[in-house]
Tab-separated table of C-alpha atoms in Angstrom:
chain	number	residue	atom	x	y	z
A	1	MET	CA	24.854	5.069	14.767
A	2	LEU	CA	21.619	6.989	15.126
A	3	VAL	CA	18.395	5.886	16.793
A	4	VAL	CA	15.170	7.807	17.343
A	5	ARG	CA	13.717	6.857	20.716
A	6	ALA	CA	11.187	7.870	23.338
A	7	ILE	CA	12.574	10.631	25.539
A	8	ASN	CA	13.384	9.826	29.156
A	9	ALA	CA	13.935	11.795	32.358
A	10	SER	CA	17.728	11.795	31.999
A	11	ASP	CA	17.555	13.761	28.726
A	12	LEU	CA	16.642	17.138	30.264
A	13	ASP	CA	20.067	18.813	30.130
A	14	ALA	CA	20.711	17.636	26.569
A	15	LEU	CA	17.208	18.755	25.559
A	16	TYR	CA	17.939	22.217	26.949
A	17	GLY	CA	21.101	22.278	24.856
A	18	LEU	CA	19.101	21.510	21.719
A	19	ALA	CA	16.437	24.097	22.556
A	20	SER	CA	19.179	26.721	22.936
A	21	GLN	CA	20.063	26.189	19.269
A	22	VAL	CA	16.548	26.647	17.873
A	23	GLY	CA	16.104	30.426	17.664
A	24	THR	CA	12.795	32.290	17.548
A	25	GLY	CA	9.518	31.184	16.022
A	26	MET	CA	9.212	27.676	17.517
A	27	THR	CA	7.063	28.257	20.575
A	28	THR	CA	7.026	24.590	21.621
A	29	LEU	CA	10.793	24.342	22.126
A	30	LYS	CA	12.179	27.237	24.145
A	31	PRO	CA	15.387	27.138	26.248
A	32	ASP	CA	13.468	27.442	29.511
A	33	MET	CA	14.510	24.764	31.999
A	34	LYS	CA	11.250	24.761	33.961
A	35	MET	CA	9.081	24.638	30.856
A	36	LEU	CA	11.184	21.862	29.330
A	37	GLY	CA	11.212	19.957	32.615
A	38	ASP	CA	7.434	20.142	32.884
A	39	ARG	CA	7.044	19.039	29.288
A	40	LEU	CA	9.485	16.160	29.707
A	41	ALA	CA	7.505	14.957	32.735
A	42	ILE	CA	4.331	14.938	30.622
A	43	ALA	CA	6.171	13.079	27.857
A	44	CYS	CA	7.357	10.381	30.267
A	45	ALA	CA	3.808	10.034	31.621
A	46	SER	CA	2.548	9.805	28.035
A	47	PHE	CA	4.753	6.851	27.151
A	48	ALA	CA	3.902	5.246	30.506
A	49	GLU	CA	0.173	5.741	29.716
A	50	THR	CA	-0.544	7.302	33.102
A	51	ILE	CA	-2.440	10.285	31.631
A	52	PRO	CA	-5.383	10.349	29.161
A	53	PRO	CA	-4.498	10.142	25.432
A	54	GLU	CA	-5.744	13.651	24.665
A	55	LYS	CA	-3.369	15.147	27.258
A	56	ARG	CA	-0.320	13.270	26.045
A	57	ASP	CA	2.764	14.832	24.496
A	58	TYR	CA	5.008	12.174	22.971
A	59	MET	CA	8.550	13.528	22.634
A	60	PHE	CA	11.225	11.672	20.695
A	61	VAL	CA	14.961	12.318	20.556
A	62	MET	CA	17.535	11.264	18.008
A	63	GLU	CA	20.578	9.885	19.815
A	64	ASP	CA	24.050	9.416	18.395
A	65	THR	CA	24.880	6.169	20.173
A	66	ASP	CA	28.604	6.515	19.413
A	67	THR	CA	28.852	9.682	21.518
A	68	GLY	CA	25.653	9.690	23.594
A	69	ARG	CA	24.857	13.110	22.128
A	70	LEU	CA	21.306	14.163	21.249
A	71	ALA	CA	21.187	15.101	17.571
A	72	GLY	CA	17.538	16.131	17.339
A	73	VAL	CA	14.065	16.184	18.824
A	74	CYS	CA	10.467	15.947	17.587
A	75	ALA	CA	7.048	15.422	19.159
A	76	ILE	CA	3.375	14.543	18.749
A	77	LYS	CA	0.733	16.205	20.919
A	78	GLY	CA	-2.366	14.057	21.416
A	79	ALA	CA	-4.814	16.973	21.024
A	80	VAL	CA	-4.443	20.764	20.970
A	81	GLY	CA	-6.667	23.492	22.343
A	82	LEU	CA	-8.489	21.477	24.995
A	83	ASP	CA	-6.842	23.187	27.979
A	84	GLU	CA	-5.905	26.524	26.425
A	85	PRO	CA	-7.144	28.301	23.282
A	86	PHE	CA	-5.622	27.260	19.950
A	87	TYR	CA	-5.840	30.086	17.422
A	88	ASN	CA	-5.149	30.310	13.711
A	89	TYR	CA	-6.110	32.589	10.885
A	90	ARG	CA	-8.306	30.992	8.252
A	91	ILE	CA	-7.822	32.535	4.832
A	92	GLY	CA	-11.218	33.325	3.323
A	93	THR	CA	-12.788	35.351	0.539
A	94	LEU	CA	-15.372	38.138	0.609
A	95	VAL	CA	-17.089	39.228	-2.600
A	96	HIS	CA	-18.314	42.790	-3.159
A	97	SER	CA	-20.455	43.501	-6.199
A	98	SER	CA	-22.710	46.114	-7.696
A	99	ARG	CA	-24.654	45.452	-10.896
A	100	GLU	CA	-25.485	49.124	-11.215
A	101	LEU	CA	-21.794	50.091	-11.208
A	102	ASP	CA	-20.699	46.873	-12.932
A	103	VAL	CA	-18.193	46.211	-10.130
A	104	PHE	CA	-17.261	42.754	-8.885
A	105	THR	CA	-14.326	42.323	-6.499
A	106	ARG	CA	-12.963	39.395	-4.535
A	107	MET	CA	-11.136	40.287	-1.342
A	108	GLU	CA	-8.913	37.846	0.557
A	109	THR	CA	-9.548	37.922	4.304
A	110	LEU	CA	-8.131	36.520	7.530
A	111	TYR	CA	-10.586	35.128	10.098
A	112	LEU	CA	-9.497	34.439	13.683
A	113	SER	CA	-10.372	30.768	14.131
A	114	ASN	CA	-10.407	27.897	16.620
A	115	ASP	CA	-11.339	25.408	13.876
A	116	LEU	CA	-8.374	23.093	14.521
A	117	THR	CA	-9.080	22.612	18.226
A	118	GLY	CA	-8.841	18.945	19.215
A	119	SER	CA	-6.480	17.940	16.401
A	120	THR	CA	-3.367	15.839	16.970
A	121	GLU	CA	-0.301	17.996	16.323
A	122	LEU	CA	3.161	17.252	14.977
A	123	CYS	CA	5.537	19.747	16.575
A	124	SER	CA	8.978	20.601	17.963
A	125	LEU	CA	11.000	19.181	15.070
A	126	PHE	CA	14.622	20.291	15.342
A	127	LEU	CA	17.784	18.674	13.999
A	128	HIS	CA	21.143	19.957	15.230
A	129	PRO	CA	23.122	21.610	12.401
A	130	ASP	CA	25.967	19.119	12.886
A	131	TYR	CA	23.649	16.301	11.791
A	132	ARG	CA	21.915	17.891	8.822
A	133	SER	CA	23.117	15.425	6.228
A	134	GLY	CA	22.144	12.175	4.556
A	135	ASN	CA	18.860	10.662	5.712
A	136	ASN	CA	19.003	12.091	9.236
A	137	GLY	CA	16.256	14.668	8.737
A	138	LYS	CA	13.955	12.112	7.160
A	139	LEU	CA	14.590	9.631	9.953
A	140	LEU	CA	13.737	12.199	12.616
A	141	SER	CA	10.631	13.637	10.962
A	142	LYS	CA	9.158	10.396	9.681
A	143	SER	CA	9.642	8.482	12.939
A	144	ARG	CA	6.431	10.111	14.152
A	145	PHE	CA	4.401	8.672	11.297
A	146	LEU	CA	5.586	5.149	12.038
A	147	PHE	CA	4.638	5.689	15.685
A	148	ILE	CA	1.153	6.861	14.658
A	149	ALA	CA	0.772	3.880	12.313
A	150	GLN	CA	1.697	1.505	15.144
A	151	PHE	CA	-0.630	3.143	17.692
A	152	PRO	CA	-3.410	4.881	15.677
A	153	GLN	CA	-5.943	4.433	18.487
A	154	LEU	CA	-4.070	7.050	20.538
A	155	PHE	CA	-4.696	9.899	18.092
A	156	THR	CA	-7.565	11.955	16.718
A	157	GLU	CA	-8.919	11.845	13.184
A	158	LYS	CA	-7.128	15.026	12.086
A	159	LEU	CA	-3.369	15.624	12.174
A	160	ILE	CA	-1.879	19.116	11.875
A	161	ALA	CA	1.573	20.695	11.813
A	162	GLU	CA	2.199	24.420	12.323
A	163	MET	CA	5.198	25.443	10.246
A	164	ARG	CA	7.483	28.259	11.334
A	165	GLY	CA	6.675	31.339	9.271
A	166	TYR	CA	8.991	33.447	7.149
A	167	GLN	CA	11.435	35.708	8.961
A	168	ALA	CA	13.667	38.410	7.511
A	169	PRO	CA	17.464	38.000	7.793
A	170	ASP	CA	17.424	40.150	10.949
A	171	GLY	CA	14.948	37.761	12.620
A	172	SER	CA	11.904	40.005	12.327
A	173	SER	CA	8.552	38.803	11.016
A	174	PRO	CA	7.161	40.939	8.157
A	175	PHE	CA	3.654	39.638	8.849
A	176	TYR	CA	3.806	40.468	12.542
A	177	GLU	CA	5.235	43.921	11.850
A	178	GLY	CA	2.422	44.568	9.381
A	179	LEU	CA	-0.434	43.347	11.580
A	180	GLY	CA	0.218	41.974	15.057
A	181	ARG	CA	2.336	44.829	16.349
A	182	HIS	CA	-0.600	47.228	15.914
A	183	PHE	CA	-2.617	45.232	18.460
A	184	PHE	CA	-0.018	43.796	20.852
A	185	LYS	CA	2.298	46.809	21.150
A	186	MET	CA	5.318	44.564	21.802
A	187	ASP	CA	8.026	43.057	19.654
A	188	PHE	CA	7.716	39.682	17.915
A	189	HIS	CA	10.163	37.865	20.181
A	190	HIS	CA	8.287	38.950	23.330
A	191	VAL	CA	4.980	37.661	21.946
A	192	ASP	CA	6.741	34.468	20.863
A	193	ASP	CA	7.996	33.944	24.424
A	194	LEU	CA	4.570	34.563	25.961
A	195	THR	CA	2.835	32.024	23.724
A	196	SER	CA	5.520	29.419	24.456
A	197	LEU	CA	4.718	29.801	28.162
A	198	GLY	CA	1.026	29.154	27.543
A	199	LYS	CA	-0.065	32.760	28.054
A	200	LYS	CA	-2.439	32.814	25.104
A	201	SER	CA	-5.511	34.456	26.584
A	202	PHE	CA	-4.151	37.862	25.566
A	203	ILE	CA	-4.645	36.830	21.941
A	204	ALA	CA	-8.413	36.731	22.339
A	205	GLU	CA	-8.347	39.903	24.411
A	206	LEU	CA	-6.345	41.977	21.935
A	207	MET	CA	-7.006	40.598	18.450
A	208	PRO	CA	-9.968	41.908	16.439
A	209	ARG	CA	-12.800	39.434	15.898
A	210	GLN	CA	-13.936	40.797	12.549
A	211	PRO	CA	-12.328	39.600	9.287
A	212	MET	CA	-9.085	41.350	8.356
A	213	TYR	CA	-8.727	42.416	4.725
A	214	VAL	CA	-5.376	41.168	3.423
A	215	ALA	CA	-5.184	44.021	0.904
A	216	TYR	CA	-4.951	46.510	3.810
A	217	LEU	CA	-1.672	44.972	4.992
A	218	PRO	CA	1.734	46.214	3.791
A	219	ASP	CA	3.025	44.410	0.698
A	220	GLU	CA	5.821	42.784	2.716
A	221	ALA	CA	3.245	41.236	5.070
A	222	GLN	CA	0.969	40.059	2.245
A	223	GLU	CA	3.838	38.367	0.432
A	224	VAL	CA	4.779	36.066	3.334
A	225	ILE	CA	1.317	34.694	4.194
A	226	GLY	CA	1.651	30.916	4.018
A	227	LYS	CA	5.442	31.052	3.482
A	228	VAL	CA	7.781	29.070	5.710
A	229	HIS	CA	11.013	30.020	7.429
A	230	LEU	CA	13.997	29.294	5.176
A	231	SER	CA	15.250	26.508	7.470
A	232	THR	CA	11.732	24.992	7.656
A	233	ALA	CA	11.295	24.396	3.912
A	234	PRO	CA	12.854	20.873	3.963
A	235	ALA	CA	10.605	19.888	6.889
A	236	ARG	CA	7.547	21.046	4.959
A	237	ARG	CA	8.501	18.926	1.947
A	238	LEU	CA	8.896	15.847	4.143
A	239	LEU	CA	5.462	16.334	5.700
A	240	GLU	CA	3.869	16.789	2.290
A	241	GLN	CA	5.460	13.522	1.146
A	242	GLU	CA	3.664	11.793	4.006
A	243	GLY	CA	0.241	13.144	3.075
A	244	LEU	CA	-0.129	16.530	4.796
A	245	HIS	CA	-1.210	19.569	2.783
A	246	PHE	CA	-2.052	23.247	3.162
A	247	GLU	CA	-5.754	24.074	3.482
A	248	GLY	CA	-5.690	27.808	4.104
A	249	TYR	CA	-4.874	28.087	7.825
A	250	VAL	CA	-1.878	30.146	8.988
A	251	ASP	CA	-0.271	31.125	12.276
A	252	ILE	CA	-1.641	34.358	13.728
A	253	PHE	CA	1.783	35.834	14.490
A	254	ASP	CA	4.091	34.960	11.590
A	255	ALA	CA	1.537	33.593	9.040
A	256	GLY	CA	3.395	30.274	8.706
A	257	PRO	CA	1.231	27.615	7.017
A	258	VAL	CA	-0.622	24.946	8.997
A	259	LEU	CA	-0.449	21.608	7.177
A	260	GLN	CA	-3.106	18.989	7.880
A	261	ALA	CA	-4.272	15.501	6.958
A	262	ARG	CA	-6.631	12.767	8.025
A	263	VAL	CA	-4.660	10.205	10.021
A	264	SER	CA	-6.325	7.432	8.007
A	265	GLU	CA	-4.898	8.879	4.775
A	266	LEU	CA	-1.245	9.088	5.843
A	267	ARG	CA	1.281	7.157	3.776
A	268	ALA	CA	2.450	5.334	6.900
A	269	MET	CA	-1.088	4.107	7.604
A	270	ARG	CA	-1.381	2.794	4.057
A	271	ASP	CA	2.103	1.467	3.313
A	272	SER	CA	3.774	0.475	6.595
A	273	MET	CA	3.800	-3.245	7.320
A	274	PRO	CA	4.698	-5.506	10.246
A	275	ALA	CA	7.623	-7.878	9.725
A	276	VAL	CA	9.190	-10.606	11.832
A	277	LEU	CA	12.887	-10.355	12.631
A	278	ASP	CA	14.511	-13.399	11.053
A	279	ALA	CA	18.263	-13.956	10.752
A	280	GLU	CA	17.712	-16.167	7.707
A	281	ALA	CA	15.454	-13.713	5.840
A	282	ALA	CA	16.751	-12.837	2.398
A	283	LEU	CA	17.494	-9.196	1.685
A	284	GLU	CA	15.169	-8.007	-1.032
A	285	VAL	CA	17.361	-5.799	-3.191
A	286	CYS	CA	17.116	-4.130	-6.530
A	287	GLY	CA	19.846	-5.821	-8.575
A	288	ASP	CA	22.544	-5.819	-5.901
A	289	LEU	CA	23.002	-4.948	-2.257
A	290	GLY	CA	24.300	-1.480	-3.016
A	291	GLN	CA	20.924	-0.506	-4.454
A	292	ALA	CA	18.822	-1.652	-1.502
A	293	GLU	CA	16.092	0.833	-0.670
A	294	PRO	CA	16.437	2.490	2.750
A	295	TYR	CA	13.713	1.447	5.193
A	296	LEU	CA	12.449	2.791	8.486
A	297	VAL	CA	12.117	0.062	11.090
A	298	SER	CA	10.653	0.493	14.569
A	299	ASN	CA	9.938	-1.766	17.478
A	300	THR	CA	6.331	-2.049	18.670
A	301	ASP	CA	6.927	-1.075	22.307
A	302	LEU	CA	5.001	2.063	23.318
A	303	LYS	CA	6.970	2.593	26.529
A	304	ASP	CA	10.365	2.227	24.847
A	305	PHE	CA	9.674	3.118	21.225
A	306	ARG	CA	12.815	3.048	19.080
A	307	MET	CA	13.358	3.457	15.341
A	308	ILE	CA	16.254	3.276	12.876
A	309	VAL	CA	16.870	3.548	9.146
A	310	THR	CA	18.404	0.460	7.520
A	311	SER	CA	19.410	-0.886	4.131
A	312	ALA	CA	17.695	-4.189	4.993
A	313	ASN	CA	14.405	-4.616	3.140
A	314	PRO	CA	11.410	-6.667	4.298
A	315	HIS	CA	10.484	-9.688	2.202
A	316	SER	CA	7.529	-12.039	2.628
A	317	GLY	CA	6.728	-10.597	6.057
A	318	LYS	CA	10.296	-11.021	7.354
A	319	ILE	CA	13.346	-8.802	7.686
A	320	ALA	CA	16.986	-9.494	8.596
A	321	LEU	CA	18.787	-6.922	10.746
A	322	ASP	CA	22.381	-7.115	11.946
A	323	ASP	CA	23.300	-7.360	15.627
A	324	ASP	CA	23.974	-3.628	15.993
A	325	GLU	CA	20.556	-2.774	14.550
A	326	LEU	CA	18.841	-5.289	16.823
A	327	HIS	CA	20.617	-3.700	19.789
A	328	LEU	CA	19.470	-0.201	18.770
A	329	LEU	CA	15.848	-1.395	18.590
A	330	ARG	CA	16.206	-3.541	21.728
A	331	CYS	CA	14.716	-6.405	19.772
A	332	HIS	CA	15.517	-10.079	19.262
A	333	HIS	CA	14.989	-12.556	16.436
A	334	GLY	CA	11.348	-13.583	16.364
A	335	ASP	CA	10.075	-10.161	17.489
A	336	THR	CA	7.709	-8.197	15.265
A	337	VAL	CA	8.747	-4.767	14.002
A	338	ARG	CA	7.012	-2.180	11.798
A	339	THR	CA	8.581	-1.197	8.478
A	340	LEU	CA	8.091	1.626	5.974
A	341	SER	CA	10.128	2.651	2.944
A	342	LEU	CA	11.991	5.864	3.783
A	343	ASN	CA	10.924	7.486	0.526
A	344	PRO	CA	7.432	7.352	-0.998
A	345	ARG	CA	7.105	4.904	-3.850
A	346	LYS	CA	5.737	6.060	-7.180
A	347	HIS	CA	2.439	4.249	-6.647
A	348	SER	CA	1.839	6.000	-3.312
A	349	HIS	CA	0.162	9.052	-4.938
A	350	VAL	CA	1.394	11.275	-2.117
């Protein structure tokens, strides 16, 4: 069985194993033991509430309880850009016109921006290839929204997610080759490694401050602005289901889209509900048990947050889970849990 839970100090070796599978383009999850160890320490302090909310980095792992293996990882950073610069390109438009020549042109531009500084960030989502089936990806990604809905006071008004940008089959970034390489004079993977280690000051030192005209870039670079990595497309769809959307910000290296939303407008904030664990609660099903809608269910314990997907449906403020599910959540009958339908309902307008 699978459970998404708060990471703990004993997960470091398994986390390194996951990070070794990720590949390039995800700067927040590199196979660097010191970096991962430092981040895990911050995550443990975050769940223990021993550091301020804006400095917290909540990391969650998906555990296969039958084998003890970690199947995936994801995270929420309390606020970005407060200790080190957080850069994006904002896509803009410049208009050039001349009445005398009867010329009117609109030019798309890229502005170096710190507009998203201070936002809460969804990051580090990775599901091991062996587990990419069924509802596993949804469980891992959407666990973060249930956590936010349970503890909204810990997060800022705006939520963002930087998506990994498009890469060619050989691992190169057409956008970086068309723009960034001219200024950084190093290959994409080297820059990727530097940013993952927090060495971002060189961005401000080397990148031009004036708007960049998109039309001056090679066609291959223009075509991938706002496009995601092939393996990231499912993750983008899941985030959009939960209320995030693209508003014209992209990563400065690979031009991957930055999705954003107001926390107050997330589906989980609107539709998730508390329910009391009750052994006698009736299962609310659609016709018969086989058609029960899958639900996300989490406990309400910040320090030991745990979440599962179940076929049990809440009804009249109660929900019935079996003994194995109670064990996974570390809950007992009479405890309160938080519930959310795994898939958006038609009335959700998401």
